[in-house]
PDB file of C-alpha atoms and ligand atoms in Angstrom:
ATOM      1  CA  UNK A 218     -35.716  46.862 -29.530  1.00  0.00           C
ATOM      2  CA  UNK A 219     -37.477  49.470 -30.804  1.00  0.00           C
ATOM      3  CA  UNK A 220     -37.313  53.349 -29.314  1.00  0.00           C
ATOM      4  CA  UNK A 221     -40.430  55.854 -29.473  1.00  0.00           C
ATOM      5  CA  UNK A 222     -39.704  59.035 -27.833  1.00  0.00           C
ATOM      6  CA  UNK A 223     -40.055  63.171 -28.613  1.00  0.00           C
ATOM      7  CA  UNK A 224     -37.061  64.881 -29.164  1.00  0.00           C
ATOM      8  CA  UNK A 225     -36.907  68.470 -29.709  1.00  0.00           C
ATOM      9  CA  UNK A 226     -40.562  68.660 -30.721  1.00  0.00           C
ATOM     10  CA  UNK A 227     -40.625  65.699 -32.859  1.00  0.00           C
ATOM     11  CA  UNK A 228     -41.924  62.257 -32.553  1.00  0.00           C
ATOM     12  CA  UNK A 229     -39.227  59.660 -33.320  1.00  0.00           C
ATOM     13  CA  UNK A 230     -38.528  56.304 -34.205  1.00  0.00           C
ATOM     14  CA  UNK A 231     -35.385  54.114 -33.992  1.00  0.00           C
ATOM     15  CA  UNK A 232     -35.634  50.632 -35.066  1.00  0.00           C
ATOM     16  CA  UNK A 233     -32.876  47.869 -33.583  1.00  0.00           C
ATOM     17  CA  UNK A 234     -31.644  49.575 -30.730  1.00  0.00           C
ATOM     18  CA  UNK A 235     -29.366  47.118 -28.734  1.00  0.00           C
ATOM     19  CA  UNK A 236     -30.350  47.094 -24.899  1.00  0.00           C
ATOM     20  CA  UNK A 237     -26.850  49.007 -24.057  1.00  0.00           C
ATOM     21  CA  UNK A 238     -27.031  51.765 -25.434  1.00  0.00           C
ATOM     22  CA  UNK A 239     -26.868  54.815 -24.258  1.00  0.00           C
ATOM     23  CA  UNK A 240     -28.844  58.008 -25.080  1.00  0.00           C
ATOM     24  CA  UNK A 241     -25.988  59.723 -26.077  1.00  0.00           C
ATOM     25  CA  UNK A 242     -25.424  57.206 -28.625  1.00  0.00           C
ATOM     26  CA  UNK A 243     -28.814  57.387 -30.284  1.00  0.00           C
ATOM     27  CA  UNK A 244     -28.915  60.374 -30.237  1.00  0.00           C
ATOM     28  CA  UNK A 245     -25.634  61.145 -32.096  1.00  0.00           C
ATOM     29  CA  UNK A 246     -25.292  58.107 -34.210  1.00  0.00           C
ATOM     30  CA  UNK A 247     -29.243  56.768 -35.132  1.00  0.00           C
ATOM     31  CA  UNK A 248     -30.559  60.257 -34.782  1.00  0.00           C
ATOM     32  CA  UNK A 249     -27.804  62.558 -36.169  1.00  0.00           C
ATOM     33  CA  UNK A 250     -28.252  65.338 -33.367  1.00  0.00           C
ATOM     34  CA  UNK A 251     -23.981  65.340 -33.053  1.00  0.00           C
ATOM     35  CA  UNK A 252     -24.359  69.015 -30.581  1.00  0.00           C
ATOM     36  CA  UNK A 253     -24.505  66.366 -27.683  1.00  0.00           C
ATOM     37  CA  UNK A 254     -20.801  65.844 -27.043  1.00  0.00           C
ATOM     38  CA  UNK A 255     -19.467  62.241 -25.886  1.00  0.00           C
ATOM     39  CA  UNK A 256     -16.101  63.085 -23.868  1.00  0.00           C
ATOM     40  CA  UNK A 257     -16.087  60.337 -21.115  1.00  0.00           C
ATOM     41  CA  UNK A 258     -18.527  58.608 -21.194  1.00  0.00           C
ATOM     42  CA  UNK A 259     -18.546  58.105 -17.814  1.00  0.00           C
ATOM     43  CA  UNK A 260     -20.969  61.128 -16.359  1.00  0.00           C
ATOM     44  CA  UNK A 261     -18.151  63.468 -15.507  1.00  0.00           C
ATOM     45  CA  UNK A 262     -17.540  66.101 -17.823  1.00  0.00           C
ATOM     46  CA  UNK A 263     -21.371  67.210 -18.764  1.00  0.00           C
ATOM     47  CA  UNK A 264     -20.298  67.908 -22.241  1.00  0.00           C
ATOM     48  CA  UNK A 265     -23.138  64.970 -23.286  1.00  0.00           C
ATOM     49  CA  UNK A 266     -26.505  67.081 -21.006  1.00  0.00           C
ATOM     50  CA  UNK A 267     -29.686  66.750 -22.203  1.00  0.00           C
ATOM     51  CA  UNK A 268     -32.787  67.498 -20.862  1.00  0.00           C
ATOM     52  CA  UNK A 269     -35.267  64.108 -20.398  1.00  0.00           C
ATOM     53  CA  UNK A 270     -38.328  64.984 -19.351  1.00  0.00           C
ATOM     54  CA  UNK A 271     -37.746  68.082 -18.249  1.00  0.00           C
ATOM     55  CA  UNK A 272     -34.427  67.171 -15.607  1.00  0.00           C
ATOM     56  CA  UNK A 273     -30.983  67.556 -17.014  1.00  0.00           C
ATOM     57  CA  UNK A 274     -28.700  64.788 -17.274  1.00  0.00           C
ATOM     58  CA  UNK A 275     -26.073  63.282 -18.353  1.00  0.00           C
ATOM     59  CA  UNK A 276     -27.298  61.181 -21.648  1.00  0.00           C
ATOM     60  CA  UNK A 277     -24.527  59.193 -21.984  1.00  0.00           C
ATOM     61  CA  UNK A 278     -25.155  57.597 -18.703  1.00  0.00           C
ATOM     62  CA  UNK A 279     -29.087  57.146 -19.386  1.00  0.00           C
ATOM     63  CA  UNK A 280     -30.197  53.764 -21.679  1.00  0.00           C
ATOM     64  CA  UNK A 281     -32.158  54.449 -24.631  1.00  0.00           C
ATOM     65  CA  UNK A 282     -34.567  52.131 -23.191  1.00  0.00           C
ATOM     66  CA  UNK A 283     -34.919  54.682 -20.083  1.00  0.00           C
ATOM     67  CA  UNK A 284     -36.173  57.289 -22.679  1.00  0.00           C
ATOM     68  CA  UNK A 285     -38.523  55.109 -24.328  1.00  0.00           C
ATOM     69  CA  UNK A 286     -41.777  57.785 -24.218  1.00  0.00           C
ATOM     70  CA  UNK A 287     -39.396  60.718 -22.843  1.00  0.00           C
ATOM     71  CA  UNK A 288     -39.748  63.975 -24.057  1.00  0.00           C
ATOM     72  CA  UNK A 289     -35.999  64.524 -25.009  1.00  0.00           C
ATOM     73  CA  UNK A 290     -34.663  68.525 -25.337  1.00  0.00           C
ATOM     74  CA  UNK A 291     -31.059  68.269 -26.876  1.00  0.00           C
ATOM     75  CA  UNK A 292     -29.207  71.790 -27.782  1.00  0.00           C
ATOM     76  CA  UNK A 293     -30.186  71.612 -30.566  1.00  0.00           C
ATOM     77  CA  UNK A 294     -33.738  72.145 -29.467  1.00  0.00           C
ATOM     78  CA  UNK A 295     -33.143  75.560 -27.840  1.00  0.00           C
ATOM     79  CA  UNK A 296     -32.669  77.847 -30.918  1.00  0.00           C
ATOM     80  CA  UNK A 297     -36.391  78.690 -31.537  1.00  0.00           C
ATOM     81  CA  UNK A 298     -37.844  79.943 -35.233  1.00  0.00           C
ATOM     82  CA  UNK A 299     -33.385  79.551 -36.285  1.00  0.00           C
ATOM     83  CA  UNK A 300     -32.966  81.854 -33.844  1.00  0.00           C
ATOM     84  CA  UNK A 301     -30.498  81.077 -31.334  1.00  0.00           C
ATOM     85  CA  UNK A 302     -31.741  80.808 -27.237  1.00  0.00           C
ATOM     86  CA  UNK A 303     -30.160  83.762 -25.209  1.00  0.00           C
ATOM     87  CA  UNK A 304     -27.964  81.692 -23.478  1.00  0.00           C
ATOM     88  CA  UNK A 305     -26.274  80.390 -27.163  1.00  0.00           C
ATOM     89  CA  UNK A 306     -26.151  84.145 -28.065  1.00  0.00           C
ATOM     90  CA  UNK A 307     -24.588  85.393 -24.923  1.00  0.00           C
ATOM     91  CA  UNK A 308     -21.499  82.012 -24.925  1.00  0.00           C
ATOM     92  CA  UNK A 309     -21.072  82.975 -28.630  1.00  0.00           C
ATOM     93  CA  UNK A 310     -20.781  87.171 -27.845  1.00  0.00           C
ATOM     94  CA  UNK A 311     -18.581  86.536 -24.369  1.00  0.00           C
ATOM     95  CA  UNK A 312     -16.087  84.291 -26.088  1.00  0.00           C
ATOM     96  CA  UNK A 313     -16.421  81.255 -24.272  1.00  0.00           C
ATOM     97  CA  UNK A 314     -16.094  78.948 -27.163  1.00  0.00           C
ATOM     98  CA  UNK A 315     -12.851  77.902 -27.640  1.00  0.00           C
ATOM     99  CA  UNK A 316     -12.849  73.812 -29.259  1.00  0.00           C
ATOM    100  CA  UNK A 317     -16.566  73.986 -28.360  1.00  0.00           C
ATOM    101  CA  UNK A 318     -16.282  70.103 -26.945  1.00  0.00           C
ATOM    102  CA  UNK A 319     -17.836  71.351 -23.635  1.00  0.00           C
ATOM    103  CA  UNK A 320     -19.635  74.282 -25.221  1.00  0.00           C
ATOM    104  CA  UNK A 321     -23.497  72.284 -25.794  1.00  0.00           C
ATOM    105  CA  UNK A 322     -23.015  71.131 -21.887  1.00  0.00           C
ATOM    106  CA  UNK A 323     -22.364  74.118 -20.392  1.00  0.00           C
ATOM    107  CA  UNK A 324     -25.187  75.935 -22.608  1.00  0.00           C
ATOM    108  CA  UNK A 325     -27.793  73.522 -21.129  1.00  0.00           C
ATOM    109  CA  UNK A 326     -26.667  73.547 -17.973  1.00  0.00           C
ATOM    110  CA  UNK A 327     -26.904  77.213 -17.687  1.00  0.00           C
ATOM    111  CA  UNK A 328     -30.410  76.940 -19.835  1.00  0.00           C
ATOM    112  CA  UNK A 329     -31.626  74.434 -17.036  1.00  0.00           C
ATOM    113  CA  UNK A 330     -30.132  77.132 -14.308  1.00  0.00           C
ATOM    114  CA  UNK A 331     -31.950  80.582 -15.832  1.00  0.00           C
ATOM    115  CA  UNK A 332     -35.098  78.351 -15.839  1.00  0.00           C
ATOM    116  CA  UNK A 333     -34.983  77.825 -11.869  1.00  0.00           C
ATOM    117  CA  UNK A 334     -33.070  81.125 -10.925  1.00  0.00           C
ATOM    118  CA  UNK A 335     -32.852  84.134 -13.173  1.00  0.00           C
ATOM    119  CA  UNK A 336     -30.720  86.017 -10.168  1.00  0.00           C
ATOM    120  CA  UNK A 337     -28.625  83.512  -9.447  1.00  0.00           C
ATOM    121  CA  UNK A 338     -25.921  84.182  -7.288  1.00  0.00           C
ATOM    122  CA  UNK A 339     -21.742  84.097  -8.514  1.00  0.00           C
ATOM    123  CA  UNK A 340     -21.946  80.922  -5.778  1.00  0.00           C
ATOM    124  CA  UNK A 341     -25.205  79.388  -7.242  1.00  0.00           C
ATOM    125  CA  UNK A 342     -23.593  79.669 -10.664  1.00  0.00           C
ATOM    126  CA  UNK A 343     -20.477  77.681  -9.822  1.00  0.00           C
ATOM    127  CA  UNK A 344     -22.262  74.861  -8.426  1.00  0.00           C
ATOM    128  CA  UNK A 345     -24.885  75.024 -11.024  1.00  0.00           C
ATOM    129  CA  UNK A 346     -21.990  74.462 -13.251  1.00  0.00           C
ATOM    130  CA  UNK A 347     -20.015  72.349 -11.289  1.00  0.00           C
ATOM    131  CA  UNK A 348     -20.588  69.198 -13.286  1.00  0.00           C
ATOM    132  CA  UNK A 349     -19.557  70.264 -16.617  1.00  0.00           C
ATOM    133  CA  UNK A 350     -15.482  70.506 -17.153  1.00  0.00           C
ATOM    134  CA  UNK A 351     -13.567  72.340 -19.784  1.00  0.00           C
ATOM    135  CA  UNK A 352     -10.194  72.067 -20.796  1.00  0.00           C
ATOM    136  CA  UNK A 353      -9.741  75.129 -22.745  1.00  0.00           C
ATOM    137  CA  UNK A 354     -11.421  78.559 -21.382  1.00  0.00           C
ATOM    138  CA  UNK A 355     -10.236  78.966 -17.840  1.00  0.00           C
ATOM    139  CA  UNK A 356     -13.679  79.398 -17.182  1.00  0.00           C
ATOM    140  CA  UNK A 357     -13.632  83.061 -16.812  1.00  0.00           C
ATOM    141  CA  UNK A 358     -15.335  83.829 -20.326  1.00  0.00           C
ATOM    142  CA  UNK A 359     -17.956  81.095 -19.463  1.00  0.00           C
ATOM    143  CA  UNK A 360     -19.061  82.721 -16.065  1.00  0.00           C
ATOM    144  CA  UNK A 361     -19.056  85.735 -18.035  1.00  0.00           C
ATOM    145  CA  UNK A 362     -21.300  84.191 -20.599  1.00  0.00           C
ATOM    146  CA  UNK A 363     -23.914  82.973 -18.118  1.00  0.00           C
ATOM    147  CA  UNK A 364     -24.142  86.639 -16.169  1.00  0.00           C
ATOM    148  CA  UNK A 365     -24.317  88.353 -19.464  1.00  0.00           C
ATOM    149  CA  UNK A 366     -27.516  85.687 -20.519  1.00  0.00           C
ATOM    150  CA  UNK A 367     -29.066  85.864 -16.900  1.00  0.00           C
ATOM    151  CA  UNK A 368     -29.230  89.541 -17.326  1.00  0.00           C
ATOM    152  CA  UNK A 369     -30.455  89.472 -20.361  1.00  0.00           C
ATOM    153  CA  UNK A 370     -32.887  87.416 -19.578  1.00  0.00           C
ATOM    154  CA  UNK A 371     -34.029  89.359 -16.544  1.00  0.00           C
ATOM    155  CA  UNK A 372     -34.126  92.116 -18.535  1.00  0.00           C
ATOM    156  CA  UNK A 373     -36.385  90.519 -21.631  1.00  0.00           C
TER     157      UNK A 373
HETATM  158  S1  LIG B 153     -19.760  62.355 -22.050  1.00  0.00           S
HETATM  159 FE1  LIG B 153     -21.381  62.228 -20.625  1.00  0.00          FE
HETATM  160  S2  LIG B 153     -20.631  63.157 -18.846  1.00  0.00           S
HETATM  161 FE2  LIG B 153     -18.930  63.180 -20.194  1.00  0.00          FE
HETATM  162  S1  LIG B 154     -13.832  75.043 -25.012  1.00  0.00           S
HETATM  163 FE1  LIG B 154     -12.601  73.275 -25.221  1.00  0.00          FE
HETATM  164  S2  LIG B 154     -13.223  71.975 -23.614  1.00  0.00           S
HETATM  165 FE2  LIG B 154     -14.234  73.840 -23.247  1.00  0.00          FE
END
């Protein structure tokens, strides 16, 4: 089949998609967007979020045919003018990189957070984050990467 969507801005094309697969997958391997990270597979680990029309989710469990006319926003699509968003800025100044597998996950999910709550709560940021698992940071630098963009943010 044949997939016609927007990602990041841009109308695209993708000829010969096969009926099972996933977002993630067109986007990585047909589109060459790779920030989108494919770690299960399976919805649990976030590392794959993506906004489609406007709601985050988890693209490795959405078909490409599901985004057929979607407005797609990958990572990718957040740096505006090659600058980076202030929630890339703020994981890349508080350390919370450290293999970067989760990193593009966690940045959207907080992205998708400041949009809804630029105050949120130490509580509201665990949960908002609650889907998206790292094996590397402990966390601690991440949490302090979202307060440091929220404030920011507020600030701006
Ligand atoms: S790769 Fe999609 S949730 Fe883990
Ligand atoms: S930095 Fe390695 S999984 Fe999070």
């Amino acid at each position: 089949m044949r997939l016609s969507c927007t990602v990041n801005g841009e109308k695209r094309e993708v000829e010969n998609v096969w009926e099972g697969e996933s977002l993630l997958y067109v986007l990585r391997e047909r589109m060459g967007l790779y920030g989108s990270k494919n770690a299960c597979e399976q919805g649990e680990c976030g590392s794959c979020s993506v906004y489609l029309d406007g709601t985050l989710v988890c693209s490795c469990l959405v078909l490409a045919g599901q985004a057929e006319g979607c407005e797609i926003l990958t990572v990718e699509g957040l740096a505006e003018d090659e600058r980076l968003h202030p929630v890339q800025e703020a994981f890349v100044e508080a350390g919370a990189v450290q293999c970067g597998f989760c990193t593009p996950g966690f940045v959207v999910a907080t992205h998708d957070l400041l949009q809804r709550n630029i105050t949120p709560s130490e509580a509201e940021i665990r949960e908002a984050l609650a889907g998206n698992l790292c094996r590397c940071t402990g966390y601690e630098k991440i949490l302090d990467a979202v307060r440091l963009a929220a404030e920011r943010m507020a600030a701006s």
